[in-house]
Short mmCIF file of N, CA and C and ligand atoms in Angstrom, two decimals:
data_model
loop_
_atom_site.label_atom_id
_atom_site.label_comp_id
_atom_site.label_asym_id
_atom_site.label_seq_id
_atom_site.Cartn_x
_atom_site.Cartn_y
_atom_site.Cartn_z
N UNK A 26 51.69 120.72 184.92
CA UNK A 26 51.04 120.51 183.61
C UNK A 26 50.81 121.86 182.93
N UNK A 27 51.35 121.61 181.90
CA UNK A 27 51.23 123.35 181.32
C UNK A 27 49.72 123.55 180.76
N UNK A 28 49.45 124.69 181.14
CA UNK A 28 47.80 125.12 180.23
C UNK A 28 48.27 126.35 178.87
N UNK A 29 46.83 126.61 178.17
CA UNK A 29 47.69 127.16 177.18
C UNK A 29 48.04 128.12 177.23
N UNK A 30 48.01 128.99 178.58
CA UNK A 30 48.21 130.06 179.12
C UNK A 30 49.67 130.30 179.12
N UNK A 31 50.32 128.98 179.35
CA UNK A 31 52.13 129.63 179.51
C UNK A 31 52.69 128.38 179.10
N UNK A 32 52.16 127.74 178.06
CA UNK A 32 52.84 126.42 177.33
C UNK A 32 53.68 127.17 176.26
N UNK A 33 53.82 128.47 176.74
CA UNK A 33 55.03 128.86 175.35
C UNK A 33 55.09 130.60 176.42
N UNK A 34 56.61 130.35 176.87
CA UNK A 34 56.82 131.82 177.50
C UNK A 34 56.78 132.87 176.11
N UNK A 35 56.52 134.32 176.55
CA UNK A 35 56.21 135.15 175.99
C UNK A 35 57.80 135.38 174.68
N UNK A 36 58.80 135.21 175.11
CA UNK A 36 59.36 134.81 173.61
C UNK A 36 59.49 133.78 172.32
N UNK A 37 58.96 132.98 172.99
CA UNK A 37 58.21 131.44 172.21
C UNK A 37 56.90 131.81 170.94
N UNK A 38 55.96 132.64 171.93
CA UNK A 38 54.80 133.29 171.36
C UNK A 38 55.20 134.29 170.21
N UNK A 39 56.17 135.19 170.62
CA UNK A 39 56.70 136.20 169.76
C UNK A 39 57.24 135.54 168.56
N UNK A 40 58.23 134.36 168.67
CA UNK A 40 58.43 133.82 167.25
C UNK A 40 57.54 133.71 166.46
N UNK A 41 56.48 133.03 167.18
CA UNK A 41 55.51 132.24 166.29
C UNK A 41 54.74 133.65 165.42
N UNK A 42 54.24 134.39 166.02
CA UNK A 42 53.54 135.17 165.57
C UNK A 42 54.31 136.26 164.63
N UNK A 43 55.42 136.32 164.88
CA UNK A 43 56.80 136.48 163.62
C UNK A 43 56.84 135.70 162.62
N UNK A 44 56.68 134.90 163.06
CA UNK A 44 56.47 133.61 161.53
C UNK A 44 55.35 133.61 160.94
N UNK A 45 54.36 133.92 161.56
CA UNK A 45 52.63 134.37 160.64
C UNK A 45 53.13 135.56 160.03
N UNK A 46 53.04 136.53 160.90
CA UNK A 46 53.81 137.95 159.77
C UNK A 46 54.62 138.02 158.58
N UNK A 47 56.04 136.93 158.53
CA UNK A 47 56.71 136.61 157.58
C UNK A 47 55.49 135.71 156.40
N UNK A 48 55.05 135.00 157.19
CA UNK A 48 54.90 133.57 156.09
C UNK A 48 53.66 135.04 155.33
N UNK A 49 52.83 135.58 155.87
CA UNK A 49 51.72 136.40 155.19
C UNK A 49 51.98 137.58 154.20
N UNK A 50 53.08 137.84 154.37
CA UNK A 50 54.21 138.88 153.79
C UNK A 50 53.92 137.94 152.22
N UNK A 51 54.07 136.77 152.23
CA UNK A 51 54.13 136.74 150.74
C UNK A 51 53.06 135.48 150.13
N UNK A 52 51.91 135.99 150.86
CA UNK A 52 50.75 135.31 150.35
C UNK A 52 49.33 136.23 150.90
N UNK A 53 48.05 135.80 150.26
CA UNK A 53 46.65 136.45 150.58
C UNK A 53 46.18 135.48 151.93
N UNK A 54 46.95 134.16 152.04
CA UNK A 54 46.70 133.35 153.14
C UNK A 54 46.37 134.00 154.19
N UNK A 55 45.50 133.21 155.10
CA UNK A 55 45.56 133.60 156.82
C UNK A 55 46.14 132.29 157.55
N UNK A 56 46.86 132.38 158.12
CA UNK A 56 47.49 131.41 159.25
C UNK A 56 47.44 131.93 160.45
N UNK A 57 46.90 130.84 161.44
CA UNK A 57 46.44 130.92 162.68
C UNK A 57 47.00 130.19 163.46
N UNK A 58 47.21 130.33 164.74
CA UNK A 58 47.78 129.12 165.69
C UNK A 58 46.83 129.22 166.76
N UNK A 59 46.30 128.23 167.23
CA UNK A 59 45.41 127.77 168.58
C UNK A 59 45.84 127.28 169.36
N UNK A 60 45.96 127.39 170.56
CA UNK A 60 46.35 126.79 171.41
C UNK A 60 45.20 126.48 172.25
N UNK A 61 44.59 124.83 172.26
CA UNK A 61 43.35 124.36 173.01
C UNK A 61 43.32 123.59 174.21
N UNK A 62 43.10 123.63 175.24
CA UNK A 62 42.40 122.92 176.46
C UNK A 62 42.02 121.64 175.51
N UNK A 63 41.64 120.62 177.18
CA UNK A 63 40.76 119.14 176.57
C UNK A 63 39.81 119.40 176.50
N UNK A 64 38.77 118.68 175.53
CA UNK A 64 37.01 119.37 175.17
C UNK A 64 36.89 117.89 175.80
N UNK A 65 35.71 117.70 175.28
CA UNK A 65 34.94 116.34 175.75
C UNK A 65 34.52 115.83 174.39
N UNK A 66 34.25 116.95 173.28
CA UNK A 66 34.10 116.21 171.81
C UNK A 66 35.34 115.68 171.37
N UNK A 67 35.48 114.61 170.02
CA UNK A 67 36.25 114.06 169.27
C UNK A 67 37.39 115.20 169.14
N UNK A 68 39.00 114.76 169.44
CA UNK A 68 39.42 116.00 168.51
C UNK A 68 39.04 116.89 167.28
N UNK A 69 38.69 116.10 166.47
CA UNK A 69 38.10 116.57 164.85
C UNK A 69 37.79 117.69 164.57
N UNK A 70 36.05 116.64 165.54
CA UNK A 70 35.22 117.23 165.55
C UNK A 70 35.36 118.97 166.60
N UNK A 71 35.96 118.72 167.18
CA UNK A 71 36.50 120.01 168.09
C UNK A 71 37.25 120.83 167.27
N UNK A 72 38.38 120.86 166.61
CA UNK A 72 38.99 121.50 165.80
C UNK A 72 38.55 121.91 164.87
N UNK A 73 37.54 121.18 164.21
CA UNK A 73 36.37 122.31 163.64
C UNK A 73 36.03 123.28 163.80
N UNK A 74 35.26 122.65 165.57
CA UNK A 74 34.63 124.04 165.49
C UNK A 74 35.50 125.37 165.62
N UNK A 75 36.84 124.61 166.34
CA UNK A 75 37.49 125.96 166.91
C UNK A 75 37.62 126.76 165.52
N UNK A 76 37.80 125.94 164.35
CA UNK A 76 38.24 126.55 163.05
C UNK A 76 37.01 127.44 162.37
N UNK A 77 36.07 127.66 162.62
CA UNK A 77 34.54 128.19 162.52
C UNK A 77 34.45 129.22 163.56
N UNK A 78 35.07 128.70 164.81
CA UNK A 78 34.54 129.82 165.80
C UNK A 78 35.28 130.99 165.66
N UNK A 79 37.29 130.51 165.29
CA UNK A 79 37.89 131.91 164.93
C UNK A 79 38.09 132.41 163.54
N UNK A 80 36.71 131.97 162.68
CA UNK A 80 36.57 133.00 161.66
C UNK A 80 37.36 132.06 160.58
N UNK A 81 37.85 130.97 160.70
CA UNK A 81 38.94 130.51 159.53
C UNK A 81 38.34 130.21 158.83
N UNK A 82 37.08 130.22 158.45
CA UNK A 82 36.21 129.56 157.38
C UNK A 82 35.63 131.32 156.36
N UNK A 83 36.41 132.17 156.98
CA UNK A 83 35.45 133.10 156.60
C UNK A 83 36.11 134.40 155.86
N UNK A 84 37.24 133.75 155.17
CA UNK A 84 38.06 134.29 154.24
C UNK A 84 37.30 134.58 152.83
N UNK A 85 37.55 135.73 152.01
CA UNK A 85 37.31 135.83 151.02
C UNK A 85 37.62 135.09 150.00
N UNK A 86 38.94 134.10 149.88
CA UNK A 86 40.27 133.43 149.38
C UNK A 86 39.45 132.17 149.74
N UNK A 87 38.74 131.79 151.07
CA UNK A 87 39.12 130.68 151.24
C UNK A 87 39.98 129.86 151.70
N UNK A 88 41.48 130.65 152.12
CA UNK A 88 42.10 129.88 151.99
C UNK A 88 43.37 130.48 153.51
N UNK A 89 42.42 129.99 154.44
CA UNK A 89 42.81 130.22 156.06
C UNK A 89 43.28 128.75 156.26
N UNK A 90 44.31 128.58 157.49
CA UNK A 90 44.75 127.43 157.47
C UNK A 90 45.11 127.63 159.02
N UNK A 91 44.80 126.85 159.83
CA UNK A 91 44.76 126.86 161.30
C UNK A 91 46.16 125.69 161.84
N UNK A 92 46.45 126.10 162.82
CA UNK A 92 47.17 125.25 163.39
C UNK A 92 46.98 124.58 165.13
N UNK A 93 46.50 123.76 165.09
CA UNK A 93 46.04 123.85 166.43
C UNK A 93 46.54 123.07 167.26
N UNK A 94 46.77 123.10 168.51
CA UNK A 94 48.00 122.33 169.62
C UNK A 94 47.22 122.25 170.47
N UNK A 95 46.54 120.47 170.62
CA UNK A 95 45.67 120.42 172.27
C UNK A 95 46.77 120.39 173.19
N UNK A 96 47.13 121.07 174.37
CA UNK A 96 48.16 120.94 175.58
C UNK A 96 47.45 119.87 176.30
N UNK A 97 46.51 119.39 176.71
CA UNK A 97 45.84 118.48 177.37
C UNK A 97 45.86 117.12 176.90
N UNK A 98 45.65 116.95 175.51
CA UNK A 98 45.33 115.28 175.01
C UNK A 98 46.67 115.34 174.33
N UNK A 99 47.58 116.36 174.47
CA UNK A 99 48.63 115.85 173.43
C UNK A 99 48.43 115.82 171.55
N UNK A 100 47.54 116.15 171.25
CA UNK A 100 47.07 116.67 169.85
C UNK A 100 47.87 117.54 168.84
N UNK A 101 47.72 117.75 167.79
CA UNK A 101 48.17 118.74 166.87
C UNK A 101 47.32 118.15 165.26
N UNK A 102 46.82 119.08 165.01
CA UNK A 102 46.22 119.02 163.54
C UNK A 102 46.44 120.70 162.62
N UNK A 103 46.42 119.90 161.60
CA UNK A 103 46.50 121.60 160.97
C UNK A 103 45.16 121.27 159.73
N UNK A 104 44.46 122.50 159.71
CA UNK A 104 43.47 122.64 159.04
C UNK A 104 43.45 123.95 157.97
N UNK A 105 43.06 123.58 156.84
CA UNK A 105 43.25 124.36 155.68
C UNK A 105 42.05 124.37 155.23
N UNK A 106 41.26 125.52 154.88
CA UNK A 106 40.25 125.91 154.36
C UNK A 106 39.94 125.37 153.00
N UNK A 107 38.59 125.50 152.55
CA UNK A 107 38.59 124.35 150.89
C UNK A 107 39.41 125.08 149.85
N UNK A 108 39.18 126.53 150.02
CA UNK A 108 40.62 127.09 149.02
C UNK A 108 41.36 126.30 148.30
N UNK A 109 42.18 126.35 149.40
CA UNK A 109 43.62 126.09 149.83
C UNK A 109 43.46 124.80 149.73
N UNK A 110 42.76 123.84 150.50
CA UNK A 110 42.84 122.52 150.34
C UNK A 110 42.37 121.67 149.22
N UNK A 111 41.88 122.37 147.96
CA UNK A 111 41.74 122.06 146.86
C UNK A 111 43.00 122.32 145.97
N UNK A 112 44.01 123.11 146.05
CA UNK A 112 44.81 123.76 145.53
C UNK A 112 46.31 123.22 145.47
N UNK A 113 46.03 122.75 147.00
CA UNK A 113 47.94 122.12 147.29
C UNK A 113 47.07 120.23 147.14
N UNK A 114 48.75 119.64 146.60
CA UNK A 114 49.01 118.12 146.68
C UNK A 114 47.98 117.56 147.84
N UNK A 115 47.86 116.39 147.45
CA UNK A 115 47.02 116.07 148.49
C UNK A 115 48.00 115.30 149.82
N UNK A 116 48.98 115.03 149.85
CA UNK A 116 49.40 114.84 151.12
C UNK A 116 50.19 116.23 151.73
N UNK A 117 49.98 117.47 150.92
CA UNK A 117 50.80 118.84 151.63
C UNK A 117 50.67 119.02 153.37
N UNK A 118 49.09 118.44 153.55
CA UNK A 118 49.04 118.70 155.11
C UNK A 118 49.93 117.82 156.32
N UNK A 119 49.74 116.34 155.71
CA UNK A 119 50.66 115.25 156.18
C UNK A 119 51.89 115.50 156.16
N UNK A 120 52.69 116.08 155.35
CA UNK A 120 53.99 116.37 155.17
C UNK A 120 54.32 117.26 155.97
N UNK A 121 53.31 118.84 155.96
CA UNK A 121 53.81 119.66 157.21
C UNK A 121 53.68 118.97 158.87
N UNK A 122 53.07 118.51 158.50
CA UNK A 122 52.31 118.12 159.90
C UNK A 122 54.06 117.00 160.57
N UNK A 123 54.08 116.64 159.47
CA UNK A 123 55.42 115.59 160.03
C UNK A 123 56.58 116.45 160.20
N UNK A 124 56.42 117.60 159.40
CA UNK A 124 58.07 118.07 160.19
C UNK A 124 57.31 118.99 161.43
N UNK A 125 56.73 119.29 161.56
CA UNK A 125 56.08 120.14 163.28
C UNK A 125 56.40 119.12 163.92
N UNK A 126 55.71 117.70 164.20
CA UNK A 126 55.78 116.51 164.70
C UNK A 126 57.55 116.33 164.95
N UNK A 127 57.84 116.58 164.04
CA UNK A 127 59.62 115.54 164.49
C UNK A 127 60.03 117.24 165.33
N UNK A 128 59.51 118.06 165.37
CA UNK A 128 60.21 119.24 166.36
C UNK A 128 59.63 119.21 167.83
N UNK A 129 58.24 118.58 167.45
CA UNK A 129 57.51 118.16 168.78
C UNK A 129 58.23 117.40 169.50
N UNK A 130 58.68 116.18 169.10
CA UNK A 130 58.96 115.11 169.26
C UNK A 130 60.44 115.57 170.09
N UNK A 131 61.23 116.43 169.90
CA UNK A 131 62.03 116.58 170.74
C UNK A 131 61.71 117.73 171.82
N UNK A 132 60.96 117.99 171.99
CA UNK A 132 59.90 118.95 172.50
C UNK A 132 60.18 120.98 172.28
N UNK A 133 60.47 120.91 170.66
CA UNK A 133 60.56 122.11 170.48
C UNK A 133 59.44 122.62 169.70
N UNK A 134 58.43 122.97 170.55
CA UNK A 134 57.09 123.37 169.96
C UNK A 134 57.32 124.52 169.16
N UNK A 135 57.77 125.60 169.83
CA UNK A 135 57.95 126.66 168.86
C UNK A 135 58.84 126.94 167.46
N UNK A 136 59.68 126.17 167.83
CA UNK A 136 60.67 125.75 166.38
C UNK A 136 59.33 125.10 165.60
N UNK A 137 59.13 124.19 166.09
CA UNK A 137 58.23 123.55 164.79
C UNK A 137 56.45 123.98 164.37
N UNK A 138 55.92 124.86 165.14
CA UNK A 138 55.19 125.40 164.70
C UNK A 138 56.06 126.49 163.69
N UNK A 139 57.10 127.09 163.94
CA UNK A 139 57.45 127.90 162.83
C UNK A 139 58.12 127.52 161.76
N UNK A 140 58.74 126.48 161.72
CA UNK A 140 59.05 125.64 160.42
C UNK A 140 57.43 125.03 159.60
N UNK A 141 56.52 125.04 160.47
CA UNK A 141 55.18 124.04 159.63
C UNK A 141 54.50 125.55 159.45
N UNK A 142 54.72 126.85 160.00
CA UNK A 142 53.95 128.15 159.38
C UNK A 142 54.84 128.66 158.50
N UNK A 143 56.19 128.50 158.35
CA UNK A 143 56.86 128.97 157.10
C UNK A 143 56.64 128.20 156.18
N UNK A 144 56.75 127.13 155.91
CA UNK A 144 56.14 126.05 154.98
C UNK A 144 55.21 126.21 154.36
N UNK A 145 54.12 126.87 155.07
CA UNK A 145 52.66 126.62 154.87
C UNK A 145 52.57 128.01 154.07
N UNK A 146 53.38 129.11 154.66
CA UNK A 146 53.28 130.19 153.94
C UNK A 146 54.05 130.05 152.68
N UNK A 147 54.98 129.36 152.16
CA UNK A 147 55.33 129.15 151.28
C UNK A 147 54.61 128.58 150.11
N UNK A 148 54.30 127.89 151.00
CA UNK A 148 53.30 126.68 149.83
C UNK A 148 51.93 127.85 148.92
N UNK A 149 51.55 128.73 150.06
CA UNK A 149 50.26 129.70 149.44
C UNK A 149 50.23 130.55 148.65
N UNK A 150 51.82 130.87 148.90
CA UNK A 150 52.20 131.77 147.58
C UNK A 150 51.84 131.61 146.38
N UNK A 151 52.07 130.38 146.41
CA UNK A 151 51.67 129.82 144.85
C UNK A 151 50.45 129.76 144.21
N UNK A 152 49.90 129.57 145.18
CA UNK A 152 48.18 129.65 144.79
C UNK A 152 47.50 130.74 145.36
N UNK A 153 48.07 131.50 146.39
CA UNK A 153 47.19 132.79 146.72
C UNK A 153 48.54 133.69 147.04
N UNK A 154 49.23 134.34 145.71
CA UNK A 154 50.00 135.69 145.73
C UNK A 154 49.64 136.54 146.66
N UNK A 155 50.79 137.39 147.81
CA UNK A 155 50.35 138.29 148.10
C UNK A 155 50.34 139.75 146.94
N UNK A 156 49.08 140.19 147.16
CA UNK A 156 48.75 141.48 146.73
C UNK A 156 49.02 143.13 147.71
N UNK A 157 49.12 144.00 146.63
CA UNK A 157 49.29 144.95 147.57
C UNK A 157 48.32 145.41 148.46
N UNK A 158 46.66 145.41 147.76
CA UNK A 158 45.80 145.65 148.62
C UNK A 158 45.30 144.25 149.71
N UNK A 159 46.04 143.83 150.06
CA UNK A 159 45.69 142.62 150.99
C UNK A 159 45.44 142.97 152.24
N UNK A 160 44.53 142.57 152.90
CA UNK A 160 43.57 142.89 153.94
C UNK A 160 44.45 142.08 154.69
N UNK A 161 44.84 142.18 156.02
CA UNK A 161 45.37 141.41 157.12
C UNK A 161 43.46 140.76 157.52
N UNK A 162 43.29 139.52 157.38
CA UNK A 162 42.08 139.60 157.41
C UNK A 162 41.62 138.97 158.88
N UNK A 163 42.53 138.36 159.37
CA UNK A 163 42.49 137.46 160.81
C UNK A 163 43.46 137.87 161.53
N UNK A 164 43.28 138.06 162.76
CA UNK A 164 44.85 138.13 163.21
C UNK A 164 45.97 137.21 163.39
N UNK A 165 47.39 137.49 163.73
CA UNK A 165 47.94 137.00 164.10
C UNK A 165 48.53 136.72 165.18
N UNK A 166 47.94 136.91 165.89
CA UNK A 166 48.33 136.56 167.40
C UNK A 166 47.54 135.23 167.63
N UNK A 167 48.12 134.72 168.28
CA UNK A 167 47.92 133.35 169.10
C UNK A 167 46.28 133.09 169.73
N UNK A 168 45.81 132.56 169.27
CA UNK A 168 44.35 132.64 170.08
C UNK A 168 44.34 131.16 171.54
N UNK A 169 44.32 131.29 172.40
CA UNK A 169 43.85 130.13 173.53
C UNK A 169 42.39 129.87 173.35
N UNK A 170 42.15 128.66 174.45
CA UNK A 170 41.16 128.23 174.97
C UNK A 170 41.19 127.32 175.96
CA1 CA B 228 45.72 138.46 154.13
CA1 CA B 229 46.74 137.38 159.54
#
């Protein structure tokens, strides 16, 4: 059973966090990827907090957008700050979420987290230009739990 420790060998990880770098290259966005253990709270309600605990709420913009992968319950949600989630269509999250899902679905996690973080970085452009003085404000590396 994979934990989130090595549910993506160290060139798996490297894409992904290549694909935050790219997708941030041309927006003020922050994009995050989580990789979570099973909690005992509601997914939701868990993905909340994780989205609070690593700071995604705490953008200047507003407009941080998390991606999070339970390895345990089989989960995936993506969460967008009110920014951002005031800004894009209202099914933008459903739509990414379905092409990650159909990459899941053949079990290419890392392909499709980086097709649903290029996407996502695409989409922010539009509503949050990158600037030259833009603060890398979160990181991009992979956070566990
Ligand atoms: Ca930034
Ligand atoms: Ca960042």
């Amino acid at each position: 059973m994979a934990t989130p420790n090595d549910f993506f060998t160290p060139d798996e990880e490297q894409a992904i966090v290549n694909a935050i770098r790219e997708a941030e290259k041309n927006t003020s966005g922050e994009i995050r990827v989580h990789i979570g253990n099973n909690s005992k709270k509601p997914p939701l309600e868990r993905d909340q907090e994780v989205f609070h605990v690593l700071g995604m709420d705490a953008t200047s913009a507003r407009n941080g957008v998390l991606f999070y992968v339970g390895v345990k319950d089989h989960t995936f949600a993506i969460i967008g700050d009110e920014g951002i989630d005031k800004a894009v269509e209202a099914d933008f999250w459903d739509c990414t979420r379905d092409v990650v899902i159909s990459h899941f679905k053949e079990g290419r996690f890392a392909e499709g987290l980086t097709a649903g973080i290029l996407r996502a970085g695409d989409r922010l452009k539009a509503y949050f230009p990158y600037t030259e003085d833009d603060k890398d404000e979160l990181p991009n590396e992979i956070s566990k739990s």
